[in-house]
Structure formats: C-alpha cells, structure tokens
Tab-separated table of C-alpha atoms in Angstrom:
chain	number	residue	atom	x	y	z
U	1	MET	CA	0.000	0.000	0.000
U	2	GLU	CA	1.293	3.437	-0.888
U	3	GLU	CA	2.150	5.775	1.953
U	4	GLY	CA	-0.412	8.531	2.445
U	5	LEU	CA	-3.345	6.545	1.030
U	6	VAL	CA	-5.977	5.239	3.427
U	7	GLY	CA	-8.892	3.053	2.325
U	8	PRO	CA	-10.821	2.998	-0.936
U	9	ARG	CA	-11.902	6.090	-2.830
U	10	ILE	CA	-15.669	6.233	-2.433
U	11	TYR	CA	-18.501	8.417	-3.695
U	12	SER	CA	-21.220	9.112	-1.121
U	13	CYS	CA	-24.688	10.657	-1.092
U	14	CYS	CA	-24.476	14.448	-0.862
U	15	LYS	CA	-27.200	14.599	1.807
U	16	CYS	CA	-26.460	11.755	4.237
U	17	ARG	CA	-22.958	10.507	3.259
U	18	ASN	CA	-24.202	6.949	2.636
U	19	HIS	CA	-21.572	5.114	0.522
U	20	ILE	CA	-22.873	4.803	-3.054
U	21	ALA	CA	-20.066	3.854	-5.468
U	22	LEU	CA	-16.357	3.114	-5.755
U	23	HIS	CA	-14.023	5.252	-7.838
U	24	ASP	CA	-12.623	2.098	-9.448
U	25	ASP	CA	-16.082	1.339	-10.911
U	26	ILE	CA	-16.157	4.474	-13.105
U	27	VAL	CA	-16.565	3.644	-16.797
U	28	SER	CA	-16.801	7.234	-18.067
U	29	LYS	CA	-16.727	10.780	-16.719
U	30	ASN	CA	-18.271	12.258	-19.880
U	31	PHE	CA	-21.983	12.025	-19.149
U	32	GLN	CA	-24.580	14.776	-18.909
U	33	ALA	CA	-27.424	14.655	-16.384
U	34	ARG	CA	-30.256	16.929	-15.246
U	35	THR	CA	-28.001	18.968	-12.962
U	36	GLY	CA	-24.894	18.925	-15.148
U	37	ARG	CA	-21.976	16.545	-15.390
U	38	ALA	CA	-22.293	12.904	-14.338
U	39	TYR	CA	-20.260	9.696	-14.193
U	40	LEU	CA	-21.138	6.247	-15.531
U	41	PHE	CA	-20.450	3.445	-13.003
U	42	THR	CA	-20.534	-0.334	-13.413
U	43	HIS	CA	-21.947	-0.788	-9.900
U	44	ALA	CA	-23.736	1.175	-7.185
U	45	MET	CA	-24.415	0.168	-3.585
U	46	ASN	CA	-26.868	1.242	-0.907
U	47	VAL	CA	-29.381	2.427	-3.496
U	48	VAL	CA	-33.030	1.775	-4.274
U	49	ILE	CA	-33.979	1.375	-7.924
U	50	GLY	CA	-37.262	2.940	-8.993
U	51	GLU	CA	-39.803	2.000	-11.643
U	52	LYS	CA	-38.572	1.387	-15.181
U	53	GLU	CA	-39.666	3.956	-17.749
U	54	ASP	CA	-38.889	4.988	-21.301
U	55	ARG	CA	-36.850	8.196	-21.262
U	56	GLN	CA	-35.556	10.234	-24.176
U	57	LEU	CA	-31.941	11.131	-23.392
U	58	MET	CA	-29.279	12.917	-25.412
U	59	SER	CA	-28.100	9.556	-26.788
U	60	GLY	CA	-31.596	8.371	-27.733
U	61	LEU	CA	-34.485	6.453	-26.217
U	62	HIS	CA	-33.647	4.172	-23.270
U	63	VAL	CA	-35.463	2.265	-20.550
U	64	VAL	CA	-34.136	3.691	-17.282
U	65	ALA	CA	-34.981	3.636	-13.585
U	66	ASP	CA	-34.218	6.398	-11.101
U	67	VAL	CA	-31.609	5.525	-8.470
U	68	LYS	CA	-32.192	6.797	-4.926
U	69	CYS	CA	-30.066	6.692	-1.792
U	70	SER	CA	-31.291	3.835	0.419
U	71	ASP	CA	-30.913	5.950	3.574
U	72	CYS	CA	-32.377	9.378	2.729
U	73	GLY	CA	-34.206	8.804	-0.577
U	74	GLU	CA	-32.298	11.476	-2.533
U	75	VAL	CA	-32.466	10.835	-6.303
U	76	LEU	CA	-28.814	10.434	-7.342
U	77	GLY	CA	-29.177	9.498	-11.002
U	78	TRP	CA	-30.504	6.540	-12.960
U	79	LYS	CA	-29.792	2.987	-14.056
U	80	TYR	CA	-29.816	2.025	-17.723
U	81	GLU	CA	-32.089	-1.004	-18.034
U	82	LYS	CA	-32.311	-1.172	-21.835
U	83	ALA	CA	-30.894	0.663	-24.837
U	84	TYR	CA	-32.821	0.493	-28.098
U	85	ASP	CA	-29.848	1.589	-30.211
U	86	GLU	CA	-27.171	-1.098	-30.705
U	87	THR	CA	-24.390	1.480	-30.231
U	88	GLN	CA	-25.728	2.258	-26.738
U	89	LYS	CA	-26.014	-1.349	-25.453
U	90	TYR	CA	-22.784	-0.979	-23.419
U	91	LYS	CA	-24.761	1.194	-20.958
U	92	GLU	CA	-27.234	-1.529	-20.012
U	93	GLY	CA	-27.055	-2.437	-16.324
U	94	LYS	CA	-24.831	0.555	-15.519
U	95	PHE	CA	-25.497	3.575	-13.303
U	96	VAL	CA	-25.306	7.290	-14.048
U	97	LEU	CA	-24.661	9.302	-10.881
U	98	GLU	CA	-24.873	13.082	-11.011
U	99	ASN	CA	-21.747	14.871	-9.753
U	100	PHE	CA	-23.938	17.432	-7.992
U	101	LYS	CA	-25.525	14.620	-5.946
U	102	ILE	CA	-22.414	12.705	-4.836
U	103	VAL	CA	-19.319	13.648	-2.838
U	104	LYS	CA	-15.813	12.183	-2.898
U	105	GLU	CA	-14.473	10.511	0.224
U	106	GLY	CA	-11.054	8.943	0.785
U	107	PHE	CA	-9.359	10.906	-2.020
U	108	TYR	CA	-5.964	11.821	-0.596
U	109	GLU	CA	-3.101	13.620	-2.302
U	110	HIS	CA	0.504	12.409	-2.068
U	111	ILE	CA	2.630	14.750	0.034
C-alpha cells in the first residue's frame, strides 16, 4: 500500500454521506445529467432502484430507472435497463450518478 493513502476512494450521497459507489467502478466521466456533469459506473451500492420507464436522453431512447439513496431517498441518477440503439447497449445495467448529488471521500493527495 502506498504511503499517504488510506482506504478505498468512495462516492457518497451528498445529503447523508451513505456510501454509493467506488471510484474504481467508473466507466466514463463524460456524461450529462439533469443537474450537469455525471459519471457512468458499473456498480452502485446502498441504493433503491425505482420503476422502469422509457426516457428520451441525449443519446436516444432508453429504458431507465431512477436511483435513490437507500438511507435518505435522494435521487442520485438513474440505471440504464435497456438501450434500443445497438451502439448504446454498453450502458445496459450501468449507473449514471450526477456529480452534484455525490461527494468524494477517501481521495488523498501524495505529500
């Protein structure tokens, strides 16, 4: 383990600090959400997945479900359930979390 690093780098809910995702699970940092920039993650934890619905997004029509914090109920983003366009299939089963709704924890700089 490198000196100066303690524990995993985690993203937490902005309201209650419930652990939501690991930095190592980021697929892309180039996503756009309702409140601005967002990250695409392979996994999310401590979340509740809402009802599936068709939603028109910038990349086309998808079946998505809102993702909420399991502790406080804050909507943090969505989960891609289905992509109709073949070029978007890589998103299926992944989570978009809005940067405005998550906070970094355990990110330490080398001194």
